[in-house]
Amino acid sequence: MSNFGTRLIGAIKSKGQKMESEMSFFSHLEALRWHLIRAGVAILLFAIVAFIYFDSIFANIIMAPTKPTFWTYRMMCNAGAWLHSVFSFLDPKGFCVEKIDVELINTELAGQFNLQLNSSIMIGLILGLPYLLYELWKFIKPALHEKERKAAGGFVFYSSFLFMLGVLFGYYVVTPLSVRFLASYIVSDKIKNLFSIDSFISSETMLTLIAGIVFQLPIVVYILSSLGILTPQFMRSKRRYATIIILVLAAIITPSPDALTMLVVAMPLFLLYEFSIMVSAIVVRRKAKREKEEANA
């Protein structure tokens, strides 16, 4: 009877621990749910604002890269004039964009409504991403040790900053260069370029978001270096391969036969890679210093 009582008490304790573990899991799940709900509300608010002011956004932001007055084209024209002053044999208007033939069509009954709705949601996601990262950080933060919190303290700011920087690079550099080339490219005079609005918006969104994701490279390098997977020595030794990959990526992003255009896109990516090497070196140096201090303690 005594053995039975002992087994019964043990089973009750085990059941209690299991229930406590399950409750802890569900409480964490509930906390995550509320973090995601708050982030979703922020994204929804941005999307609603974008939907209300979509006429202005469409004319002044989405369609801006199709206008010769776009900031990038004006800077290209100024650069051409400066190069002419240095090298007189160059055409001063060689980089100027006087006209871009982009004629958009809609082929679906609800196409324009879906365009406004989907574009507004995408704008909401882009603008709401920093707050989404902040909510995820608030959820993860309690599970980290003090040193881990300090090491990852600037995650939300740096990740958001790099993403927005990449989005701006994609919008002001990659998108206009691609639009200028692809809109004017023809195989035969018998074929007229008529672009569906869905095709134009999806291409512009893809180019912009890809640039934003690529600019997360320093964050990825920071995480991998912190885990001991990546070292600055490895990145330096593979620099030639990285150079080839960057040039191929630049050629894919900007399908232009102009080498200068490809280099304009590739140069920031080179700088991003070199900056990532610096990030990795700082992480490895701090990690070695911390391990040395712990060994001497």
PDB file of C-alpha atoms in Angstrom:
ATOM      1  CA  MET A   1       0.000   0.000   0.000  1.00  0.00           C
ATOM      2  CA  SER A   2       2.871   2.291   0.862  1.00  0.00           C
ATOM      3  CA  ASN A   3       4.462   1.657  -2.550  1.00  0.00           C
ATOM      4  CA  PHE A   4       1.150   2.355  -4.233  1.00  0.00           C
ATOM      5  CA  GLY A   5       0.836   5.659  -2.339  1.00  0.00           C
ATOM      6  CA  THR A   6       4.369   6.640  -3.338  1.00  0.00           C
ATOM      7  CA  ARG A   7       3.687   5.840  -6.985  1.00  0.00           C
ATOM      8  CA  LEU A   8       0.403   7.772  -6.809  1.00  0.00           C
ATOM      9  CA  ILE A   9       2.093  10.847  -5.334  1.00  0.00           C
ATOM     10  CA  GLY A  10       4.846  10.614  -7.969  1.00  0.00           C
ATOM     11  CA  ALA A  11       2.286  10.328 -10.750  1.00  0.00           C
ATOM     12  CA  ILE A  12       0.410  13.384  -9.410  1.00  0.00           C
ATOM     13  CA  LYS A  13       3.648  15.394  -9.221  1.00  0.00           C
ATOM     14  CA  SER A  14       4.611  14.325 -12.730  1.00  0.00           C
ATOM     15  CA  LYS A  15       1.164  15.248 -14.022  1.00  0.00           C
ATOM     16  CA  GLY A  16       1.390  18.599 -12.243  1.00  0.00           C
ATOM     17  CA  GLN A  17       4.786  19.359 -13.811  1.00  0.00           C
ATOM     18  CA  LYS A  18       3.462  18.366 -17.226  1.00  0.00           C
ATOM     19  CA  MET A  19       0.403  20.614 -16.808  1.00  0.00           C
ATOM     20  CA  GLU A  20       2.631  23.479 -15.635  1.00  0.00           C
ATOM     21  CA  SER A  21       4.856  23.017 -18.706  1.00  0.00           C
ATOM     22  CA  GLU A  22       1.804  22.951 -20.993  1.00  0.00           C
ATOM     23  CA  MET A  23       0.390  26.068 -19.314  1.00  0.00           C
ATOM     24  CA  SER A  24       3.760  27.802 -19.765  1.00  0.00           C
ATOM     25  CA  PHE A  25       3.754  26.874 -23.465  1.00  0.00           C
ATOM     26  CA  PHE A  26       0.218  28.116 -24.003  1.00  0.00           C
ATOM     27  CA  SER A  27       0.904  31.328 -22.073  1.00  0.00           C
ATOM     28  CA  HIS A  28       3.894  32.009 -24.332  1.00  0.00           C
ATOM     29  CA  LEU A  29       1.736  31.220 -27.361  1.00  0.00           C
ATOM     30  CA  GLU A  30      -0.885  33.655 -26.087  1.00  0.00           C
ATOM     31  CA  ALA A  31       1.775  36.357 -25.582  1.00  0.00           C
ATOM     32  CA  LEU A  32       3.089  35.808 -29.111  1.00  0.00           C
ATOM     33  CA  ARG A  33      -0.444  36.052 -30.461  1.00  0.00           C
ATOM     34  CA  TRP A  34      -0.940  39.485 -28.883  1.00  0.00           C
ATOM     35  CA  HIS A  35       2.425  40.719 -30.165  1.00  0.00           C
ATOM     36  CA  LEU A  36       1.423  39.658 -33.677  1.00  0.00           C
ATOM     37  CA  ILE A  37      -2.043  41.205 -33.305  1.00  0.00           C
ATOM     38  CA  ARG A  38      -0.543  44.570 -32.326  1.00  0.00           C
ATOM     39  CA  ALA A  39       1.877  44.402 -35.269  1.00  0.00           C
ATOM     40  CA  GLY A  40      -1.004  43.427 -37.574  1.00  0.00           C
ATOM     41  CA  VAL A  41      -3.059  46.412 -36.386  1.00  0.00           C
ATOM     42  CA  ALA A  42      -0.125  48.763 -37.120  1.00  0.00           C
ATOM     43  CA  ILE A  43       0.295  47.290 -40.618  1.00  0.00           C
ATOM     44  CA  LEU A  44      -3.473  47.564 -41.193  1.00  0.00           C
ATOM     45  CA  LEU A  45      -3.473  51.246 -40.174  1.00  0.00           C
ATOM     46  CA  PHE A  46      -0.632  51.998 -42.596  1.00  0.00           C
ATOM     47  CA  ALA A  47      -2.497  50.088 -45.320  1.00  0.00           C
ATOM     48  CA  ILE A  48      -5.733  52.034 -44.679  1.00  0.00           C
ATOM     49  CA  VAL A  49      -3.890  55.365 -44.899  1.00  0.00           C
ATOM     50  CA  ALA A  50      -2.220  54.213 -48.135  1.00  0.00           C
ATOM     51  CA  PHE A  51      -5.619  53.123 -49.530  1.00  0.00           C
ATOM     52  CA  ILE A  52      -7.198  56.513 -48.724  1.00  0.00           C
ATOM     53  CA  TYR A  53      -4.373  58.504 -50.337  1.00  0.00           C
ATOM     54  CA  PHE A  54      -3.677  56.004 -53.111  1.00  0.00           C
ATOM     55  CA  ASP A  55      -4.304  58.458 -55.978  1.00  0.00           C
ATOM     56  CA  SER A  56      -1.430  60.641 -54.807  1.00  0.00           C
ATOM     57  CA  ILE A  57       0.794  57.623 -53.994  1.00  0.00           C
ATOM     58  CA  PHE A  58       0.164  56.088 -57.411  1.00  0.00           C
ATOM     59  CA  ALA A  59       0.919  59.278 -59.343  1.00  0.00           C
ATOM     60  CA  ASN A  60       3.873  60.550 -57.285  1.00  0.00           C
ATOM     61  CA  ILE A  61       5.546  57.371 -56.037  1.00  0.00           C
ATOM     62  CA  ILE A  62       4.540  54.243 -57.960  1.00  0.00           C
ATOM     63  CA  MET A  63       4.583  55.849 -61.419  1.00  0.00           C
ATOM     64  CA  ALA A  64       7.399  58.309 -60.689  1.00  0.00           C
ATOM     65  CA  PRO A  65      10.166  56.082 -62.209  1.00  0.00           C
ATOM     66  CA  THR A  66       8.335  56.295 -65.569  1.00  0.00           C
ATOM     67  CA  LYS A  67       8.741  60.095 -65.730  1.00  0.00           C
ATOM     68  CA  PRO A  68      11.865  61.818 -67.117  1.00  0.00           C
ATOM     69  CA  THR A  69      11.645  64.292 -64.199  1.00  0.00           C
ATOM     70  CA  PHE A  70      12.316  61.517 -61.673  1.00  0.00           C
ATOM     71  CA  TRP A  71      15.174  62.347 -59.264  1.00  0.00           C
ATOM     72  CA  THR A  72      17.426  59.552 -60.525  1.00  0.00           C
ATOM     73  CA  TYR A  73      17.157  60.628 -64.159  1.00  0.00           C
ATOM     74  CA  ARG A  74      17.921  64.237 -63.229  1.00  0.00           C
ATOM     75  CA  MET A  75      21.021  63.137 -61.286  1.00  0.00           C
ATOM     76  CA  MET A  76      22.116  61.016 -64.273  1.00  0.00           C
ATOM     77  CA  CYS A  77      21.785  64.055 -66.550  1.00  0.00           C
ATOM     78  CA  ASN A  78      23.823  66.184 -64.120  1.00  0.00           C
ATOM     79  CA  ALA A  79      26.460  63.440 -63.956  1.00  0.00           C
ATOM     80  CA  GLY A  80      26.644  63.386 -67.758  1.00  0.00           C
ATOM     81  CA  ALA A  81      27.183  67.155 -67.857  1.00  0.00           C
ATOM     82  CA  TRP A  82      29.959  66.878 -65.243  1.00  0.00           C
ATOM     83  CA  LEU A  83      31.671  64.061 -67.156  1.00  0.00           C
ATOM     84  CA  HIS A  84      31.510  66.206 -70.314  1.00  0.00           C
ATOM     85  CA  SER A  85      33.305  69.000 -68.466  1.00  0.00           C
ATOM     86  CA  VAL A  86      36.093  66.556 -67.577  1.00  0.00           C
ATOM     87  CA  PHE A  87      36.076  64.532 -70.798  1.00  0.00           C
ATOM     88  CA  SER A  88      34.971  66.890 -73.567  1.00  0.00           C
ATOM     89  CA  PHE A  89      34.541  64.084 -76.106  1.00  0.00           C
ATOM     90  CA  LEU A  90      31.568  62.698 -74.143  1.00  0.00           C
ATOM     91  CA  ASP A  91      28.032  63.759 -75.047  1.00  0.00           C
ATOM     92  CA  PRO A  92      26.791  66.122 -72.268  1.00  0.00           C
ATOM     93  CA  LYS A  93      23.273  64.683 -72.668  1.00  0.00           C
ATOM     94  CA  GLY A  94      24.382  61.077 -73.050  1.00  0.00           C
ATOM     95  CA  PHE A  95      22.926  60.117 -69.660  1.00  0.00           C
ATOM     96  CA  CYS A  96      19.815  62.278 -69.900  1.00  0.00           C
ATOM     97  CA  VAL A  97      16.426  60.570 -70.158  1.00  0.00           C
ATOM     98  CA  GLU A  98      14.059  62.624 -72.280  1.00  0.00           C
ATOM     99  CA  LYS A  99      11.218  60.149 -72.693  1.00  0.00           C
ATOM    100  CA  ILE A 100      10.091  56.775 -71.324  1.00  0.00           C
ATOM    101  CA  ASP A 101       7.359  54.998 -73.250  1.00  0.00           C
ATOM    102  CA  VAL A 102       5.357  53.119 -70.648  1.00  0.00           C
ATOM    103  CA  GLU A 103       1.765  52.452 -71.661  1.00  0.00           C
ATOM    104  CA  LEU A 104      -0.124  50.502 -69.020  1.00  0.00           C
ATOM    105  CA  ILE A 105      -3.312  48.512 -69.536  1.00  0.00           C
ATOM    106  CA  ASN A 106      -5.734  46.676 -67.285  1.00  0.00           C
ATOM    107  CA  THR A 107      -7.110  43.345 -68.521  1.00  0.00           C
ATOM    108  CA  GLU A 108      -9.339  42.326 -65.603  1.00  0.00           C
ATOM    109  CA  LEU A 109     -12.729  43.603 -64.453  1.00  0.00           C
ATOM    110  CA  ALA A 110     -11.608  44.077 -60.845  1.00  0.00           C
ATOM    111  CA  GLY A 111      -8.005  44.731 -61.812  1.00  0.00           C
ATOM    112  CA  GLN A 112      -7.779  48.370 -60.736  1.00  0.00           C
ATOM    113  CA  PHE A 113      -9.526  47.758 -57.417  1.00  0.00           C
ATOM    114  CA  ASN A 114      -7.234  44.799 -56.694  1.00  0.00           C
ATOM    115  CA  LEU A 115      -4.278  46.982 -57.684  1.00  0.00           C
ATOM    116  CA  GLN A 116      -5.217  49.605 -55.105  1.00  0.00           C
ATOM    117  CA  LEU A 117      -5.953  47.022 -52.416  1.00  0.00           C
ATOM    118  CA  ASN A 118      -2.818  44.905 -52.917  1.00  0.00           C
ATOM    119  CA  SER A 119      -0.545  47.929 -53.273  1.00  0.00           C
ATOM    120  CA  SER A 120      -1.938  49.428 -50.062  1.00  0.00           C
ATOM    121  CA  ILE A 121      -1.313  46.183 -48.193  1.00  0.00           C
ATOM    122  CA  MET A 122       2.253  46.028 -49.525  1.00  0.00           C
ATOM    123  CA  ILE A 123       2.895  49.635 -48.469  1.00  0.00           C
ATOM    124  CA  GLY A 124       1.466  48.804 -45.047  1.00  0.00           C
ATOM    125  CA  LEU A 125       3.838  45.831 -44.734  1.00  0.00           C
ATOM    126  CA  ILE A 126       6.890  47.883 -45.712  1.00  0.00           C
ATOM    127  CA  LEU A 127       6.083  50.761 -43.366  1.00  0.00           C
ATOM    128  CA  GLY A 128       4.942  48.462 -40.560  1.00  0.00           C
ATOM    129  CA  LEU A 129       7.972  46.155 -40.685  1.00  0.00           C
ATOM    130  CA  PRO A 130       9.978  48.097 -38.045  1.00  0.00           C
ATOM    131  CA  TYR A 131       7.092  47.806 -35.572  1.00  0.00           C
ATOM    132  CA  LEU A 132       6.686  44.102 -36.387  1.00  0.00           C
ATOM    133  CA  LEU A 133      10.386  43.563 -35.604  1.00  0.00           C
ATOM    134  CA  TYR A 134       9.937  45.555 -32.393  1.00  0.00           C
ATOM    135  CA  GLU A 135       7.051  43.337 -31.246  1.00  0.00           C
ATOM    136  CA  LEU A 136       9.022  40.179 -32.052  1.00  0.00           C
ATOM    137  CA  TRP A 137      11.980  41.575 -30.102  1.00  0.00           C
ATOM    138  CA  LYS A 138       9.708  42.253 -27.084  1.00  0.00           C
ATOM    139  CA  PHE A 139       8.575  38.615 -27.220  1.00  0.00           C
ATOM    140  CA  ILE A 140      12.099  37.159 -27.489  1.00  0.00           C
ATOM    141  CA  LYS A 141      13.829  39.566 -25.071  1.00  0.00           C
ATOM    142  CA  PRO A 142      12.667  37.990 -21.735  1.00  0.00           C
ATOM    143  CA  ALA A 143      14.171  34.617 -22.743  1.00  0.00           C
ATOM    144  CA  LEU A 144      17.643  36.088 -23.296  1.00  0.00           C
ATOM    145  CA  HIS A 145      20.432  36.522 -20.778  1.00  0.00           C
ATOM    146  CA  GLU A 146      21.671  39.997 -19.885  1.00  0.00           C
ATOM    147  CA  LYS A 147      24.738  39.743 -22.145  1.00  0.00           C
ATOM    148  CA  GLU A 148      22.615  38.470 -25.019  1.00  0.00           C
ATOM    149  CA  ARG A 149      20.202  41.374 -24.559  1.00  0.00           C
ATOM    150  CA  LYS A 150      23.033  43.889 -24.698  1.00  0.00           C
ATOM    151  CA  ALA A 151      24.579  42.194 -27.746  1.00  0.00           C
ATOM    152  CA  ALA A 152      21.278  42.221 -29.655  1.00  0.00           C
ATOM    153  CA  GLY A 153      19.983  45.505 -28.238  1.00  0.00           C
ATOM    154  CA  GLY A 154      20.136  47.380 -31.536  1.00  0.00           C
ATOM    155  CA  PHE A 155      18.642  44.587 -33.633  1.00  0.00           C
ATOM    156  CA  VAL A 156      15.340  46.337 -34.347  1.00  0.00           C
ATOM    157  CA  PHE A 157      16.944  49.682 -35.225  1.00  0.00           C
ATOM    158  CA  TYR A 158      19.754  48.344 -37.429  1.00  0.00           C
ATOM    159  CA  SER A 159      17.590  45.768 -39.189  1.00  0.00           C
ATOM    160  CA  SER A 160      14.876  48.347 -39.911  1.00  0.00           C
ATOM    161  CA  PHE A 161      17.432  50.950 -40.995  1.00  0.00           C
ATOM    162  CA  LEU A 162      19.173  48.558 -43.401  1.00  0.00           C
ATOM    163  CA  PHE A 163      15.857  47.345 -44.820  1.00  0.00           C
ATOM    164  CA  MET A 164      14.627  50.885 -45.466  1.00  0.00           C
ATOM    165  CA  LEU A 165      18.013  51.809 -46.934  1.00  0.00           C
ATOM    166  CA  GLY A 166      17.744  48.822 -49.277  1.00  0.00           C
ATOM    167  CA  VAL A 167      14.185  49.769 -50.238  1.00  0.00           C
ATOM    168  CA  LEU A 168      15.341  53.306 -51.094  1.00  0.00           C
ATOM    169  CA  PHE A 169      18.249  51.892 -53.109  1.00  0.00           C
ATOM    170  CA  GLY A 170      15.870  49.575 -54.966  1.00  0.00           C
ATOM    171  CA  TYR A 171      13.397  52.391 -55.628  1.00  0.00           C
ATOM    172  CA  TYR A 172      15.812  55.164 -56.613  1.00  0.00           C
ATOM    173  CA  VAL A 173      18.531  53.135 -58.356  1.00  0.00           C
ATOM    174  CA  VAL A 174      17.502  49.621 -59.389  1.00  0.00           C
ATOM    175  CA  THR A 175      13.901  50.297 -60.437  1.00  0.00           C
ATOM    176  CA  PRO A 176      14.454  53.367 -62.675  1.00  0.00           C
ATOM    177  CA  LEU A 177      17.465  51.807 -64.419  1.00  0.00           C
ATOM    178  CA  SER A 178      15.480  48.639 -65.096  1.00  0.00           C
ATOM    179  CA  VAL A 179      12.374  50.534 -66.226  1.00  0.00           C
ATOM    180  CA  ARG A 180      14.398  52.751 -68.573  1.00  0.00           C
ATOM    181  CA  PHE A 181      16.013  49.770 -70.294  1.00  0.00           C
ATOM    182  CA  LEU A 182      13.112  47.304 -70.378  1.00  0.00           C
ATOM    183  CA  ALA A 183      10.489  49.868 -71.441  1.00  0.00           C
ATOM    184  CA  SER A 184      12.566  50.891 -74.460  1.00  0.00           C
ATOM    185  CA  TYR A 185      13.764  47.398 -75.421  1.00  0.00           C
ATOM    186  CA  ILE A 186      12.230  46.067 -78.633  1.00  0.00           C
ATOM    187  CA  VAL A 187      12.840  42.956 -80.710  1.00  0.00           C
ATOM    188  CA  SER A 188      10.931  44.250 -83.739  1.00  0.00           C
ATOM    189  CA  ASP A 189       9.182  47.476 -84.732  1.00  0.00           C
ATOM    190  CA  LYS A 190       6.103  45.385 -85.426  1.00  0.00           C
ATOM    191  CA  ILE A 191       5.712  44.588 -81.731  1.00  0.00           C
ATOM    192  CA  LYS A 192       4.260  47.344 -79.564  1.00  0.00           C
ATOM    193  CA  ASN A 193       5.079  47.398 -75.862  1.00  0.00           C
ATOM    194  CA  LEU A 194       1.886  47.367 -73.807  1.00  0.00           C
ATOM    195  CA  PHE A 195       2.464  46.495 -70.156  1.00  0.00           C
ATOM    196  CA  SER A 196      -0.221  45.199 -67.835  1.00  0.00           C
ATOM    197  CA  ILE A 197      -0.473  47.179 -64.623  1.00  0.00           C
ATOM    198  CA  ASP A 198      -0.031  43.963 -62.628  1.00  0.00           C
ATOM    199  CA  SER A 199       3.246  43.242 -64.406  1.00  0.00           C
ATOM    200  CA  PHE A 200       4.584  46.744 -63.768  1.00  0.00           C
ATOM    201  CA  ILE A 201       3.610  46.842 -60.082  1.00  0.00           C
ATOM    202  CA  SER A 202       4.901  43.328 -59.370  1.00  0.00           C
ATOM    203  CA  SER A 203       8.237  44.097 -61.075  1.00  0.00           C
ATOM    204  CA  GLU A 204       8.650  47.367 -59.171  1.00  0.00           C
ATOM    205  CA  THR A 205       7.731  45.692 -55.872  1.00  0.00           C
ATOM    206  CA  MET A 206      10.052  42.738 -56.486  1.00  0.00           C
ATOM    207  CA  LEU A 207      13.049  44.944 -57.340  1.00  0.00           C
ATOM    208  CA  THR A 208      12.444  47.142 -54.294  1.00  0.00           C
ATOM    209  CA  LEU A 209      11.917  44.309 -51.809  1.00  0.00           C
ATOM    210  CA  ILE A 210      14.853  42.251 -53.111  1.00  0.00           C
ATOM    211  CA  ALA A 211      17.114  45.247 -52.505  1.00  0.00           C
ATOM    212  CA  GLY A 212      15.697  45.596 -48.978  1.00  0.00           C
ATOM    213  CA  ILE A 213      16.354  41.909 -48.253  1.00  0.00           C
ATOM    214  CA  VAL A 214      19.878  42.004 -49.739  1.00  0.00           C
ATOM    215  CA  PHE A 215      20.725  44.927 -47.442  1.00  0.00           C
ATOM    216  CA  GLN A 216      20.091  42.612 -44.464  1.00  0.00           C
ATOM    217  CA  LEU A 217      23.467  40.980 -45.200  1.00  0.00           C
ATOM    218  CA  PRO A 218      25.260  42.673 -42.243  1.00  0.00           C
ATOM    219  CA  ILE A 219      22.547  41.401 -39.859  1.00  0.00           C
ATOM    220  CA  VAL A 220      22.908  37.833 -41.190  1.00  0.00           C
ATOM    221  CA  VAL A 221      26.710  38.089 -40.917  1.00  0.00           C
ATOM    222  CA  TYR A 222      26.382  39.387 -37.342  1.00  0.00           C
ATOM    223  CA  ILE A 223      24.216  36.423 -36.322  1.00  0.00           C
ATOM    224  CA  LEU A 224      26.413  33.825 -38.044  1.00  0.00           C
ATOM    225  CA  SER A 225      29.580  35.364 -36.603  1.00  0.00           C
ATOM    226  CA  SER A 226      28.043  35.388 -33.110  1.00  0.00           C
ATOM    227  CA  LEU A 227      27.308  31.663 -33.495  1.00  0.00           C
ATOM    228  CA  GLY A 228      30.876  30.997 -34.640  1.00  0.00           C
ATOM    229  CA  ILE A 229      29.773  29.846 -38.101  1.00  0.00           C
ATOM    230  CA  LEU A 230      31.317  32.757 -40.018  1.00  0.00           C
ATOM    231  CA  THR A 231      34.649  34.556 -39.608  1.00  0.00           C
ATOM    232  CA  PRO A 232      36.121  37.676 -41.262  1.00  0.00           C
ATOM    233  CA  GLN A 233      39.050  35.571 -42.503  1.00  0.00           C
ATOM    234  CA  PHE A 234      36.657  33.311 -44.402  1.00  0.00           C
ATOM    235  CA  MET A 235      34.829  36.293 -45.932  1.00  0.00           C
ATOM    236  CA  ARG A 236      38.113  37.910 -47.005  1.00  0.00           C
ATOM    237  CA  SER A 237      39.347  34.654 -48.552  1.00  0.00           C
ATOM    238  CA  LYS A 238      36.099  34.335 -50.551  1.00  0.00           C
ATOM    239  CA  ARG A 239      36.068  37.975 -51.708  1.00  0.00           C
ATOM    240  CA  ARG A 240      36.747  37.052 -55.345  1.00  0.00           C
ATOM    241  CA  TYR A 241      33.761  34.698 -55.385  1.00  0.00           C
ATOM    242  CA  ALA A 242      31.621  37.354 -53.725  1.00  0.00           C
ATOM    243  CA  THR A 243      32.698  39.811 -56.434  1.00  0.00           C
ATOM    244  CA  ILE A 244      31.534  37.434 -59.176  1.00  0.00           C
ATOM    245  CA  ILE A 245      28.218  36.804 -57.394  1.00  0.00           C
ATOM    246  CA  ILE A 246      27.643  40.552 -56.936  1.00  0.00           C
ATOM    247  CA  LEU A 247      28.351  41.272 -60.614  1.00  0.00           C
ATOM    248  CA  VAL A 248      26.015  38.468 -61.718  1.00  0.00           C
ATOM    249  CA  LEU A 249      23.333  39.733 -59.332  1.00  0.00           C
ATOM    250  CA  ALA A 250      23.757  43.287 -60.631  1.00  0.00           C
ATOM    251  CA  ALA A 251      23.499  42.029 -64.223  1.00  0.00           C
ATOM    252  CA  ILE A 252      20.267  40.169 -63.408  1.00  0.00           C
ATOM    253  CA  ILE A 253      18.745  43.114 -61.517  1.00  0.00           C
ATOM    254  CA  THR A 254      19.598  45.613 -64.262  1.00  0.00           C
ATOM    255  CA  PRO A 255      19.361  43.756 -67.599  1.00  0.00           C
ATOM    256  CA  SER A 256      21.191  46.478 -69.473  1.00  0.00           C
ATOM    257  CA  PRO A 257      24.161  46.042 -71.834  1.00  0.00           C
ATOM    258  CA  ASP A 258      25.614  49.239 -70.363  1.00  0.00           C
ATOM    259  CA  ALA A 259      28.533  48.269 -68.074  1.00  0.00           C
ATOM    260  CA  LEU A 260      28.341  51.605 -66.245  1.00  0.00           C
ATOM    261  CA  THR A 261      24.741  50.944 -65.229  1.00  0.00           C
ATOM    262  CA  MET A 262      25.710  47.525 -63.860  1.00  0.00           C
ATOM    263  CA  LEU A 263      28.586  49.050 -61.869  1.00  0.00           C
ATOM    264  CA  VAL A 264      26.260  51.694 -60.398  1.00  0.00           C
ATOM    265  CA  VAL A 265      24.176  48.862 -58.934  1.00  0.00           C
ATOM    266  CA  ALA A 266      27.149  46.659 -58.016  1.00  0.00           C
ATOM    267  CA  MET A 267      29.175  49.329 -56.167  1.00  0.00           C
ATOM    268  CA  PRO A 268      26.828  49.636 -53.131  1.00  0.00           C
ATOM    269  CA  LEU A 269      26.740  45.827 -52.922  1.00  0.00           C
ATOM    270  CA  PHE A 270      30.558  45.738 -52.830  1.00  0.00           C
ATOM    271  CA  LEU A 271      30.510  48.301 -50.020  1.00  0.00           C
ATOM    272  CA  LEU A 272      27.848  46.274 -48.216  1.00  0.00           C
ATOM    273  CA  TYR A 273      30.033  43.155 -48.383  1.00  0.00           C
ATOM    274  CA  GLU A 274      33.076  45.032 -47.065  1.00  0.00           C
ATOM    275  CA  PHE A 275      30.970  46.506 -44.266  1.00  0.00           C
ATOM    276  CA  SER A 276      29.773  42.979 -43.407  1.00  0.00           C
ATOM    277  CA  ILE A 277      33.424  41.878 -43.087  1.00  0.00           C
ATOM    278  CA  MET A 278      33.961  44.720 -40.597  1.00  0.00           C
ATOM    279  CA  VAL A 279      30.873  43.616 -38.654  1.00  0.00           C
ATOM    280  CA  SER A 280      32.148  40.041 -38.506  1.00  0.00           C
ATOM    281  CA  ALA A 281      35.585  41.217 -37.343  1.00  0.00           C
ATOM    282  CA  ILE A 282      34.053  43.295 -34.530  1.00  0.00           C
ATOM    283  CA  VAL A 283      31.880  40.382 -33.383  1.00  0.00           C
ATOM    284  CA  VAL A 284      34.791  37.908 -33.391  1.00  0.00           C
ATOM    285  CA  ARG A 285      37.057  40.371 -31.546  1.00  0.00           C
ATOM    286  CA  ARG A 286      34.445  41.035 -28.849  1.00  0.00           C
ATOM    287  CA  LYS A 287      33.743  37.320 -28.492  1.00  0.00           C
ATOM    288  CA  ALA A 288      37.463  36.537 -28.037  1.00  0.00           C
ATOM    289  CA  LYS A 289      37.810  39.343 -25.480  1.00  0.00           C
ATOM    290  CA  ARG A 290      34.796  38.088 -23.514  1.00  0.00           C
ATOM    291  CA  GLU A 291      36.102  34.508 -23.502  1.00  0.00           C
ATOM    292  CA  LYS A 292      39.492  35.741 -22.277  1.00  0.00           C
ATOM    293  CA  GLU A 293      37.889  37.707 -19.441  1.00  0.00           C
ATOM    294  CA  GLU A 294      35.830  34.676 -18.413  1.00  0.00           C
ATOM    295  CA  ALA A 295      38.930  32.464 -18.456  1.00  0.00           C
ATOM    296  CA  ASN A 296      40.854  34.898 -16.215  1.00  0.00           C
ATOM    297  CA  ALA A 297      37.925  35.312 -13.821  1.00  0.00           C
TER     298      ALA A 297
END
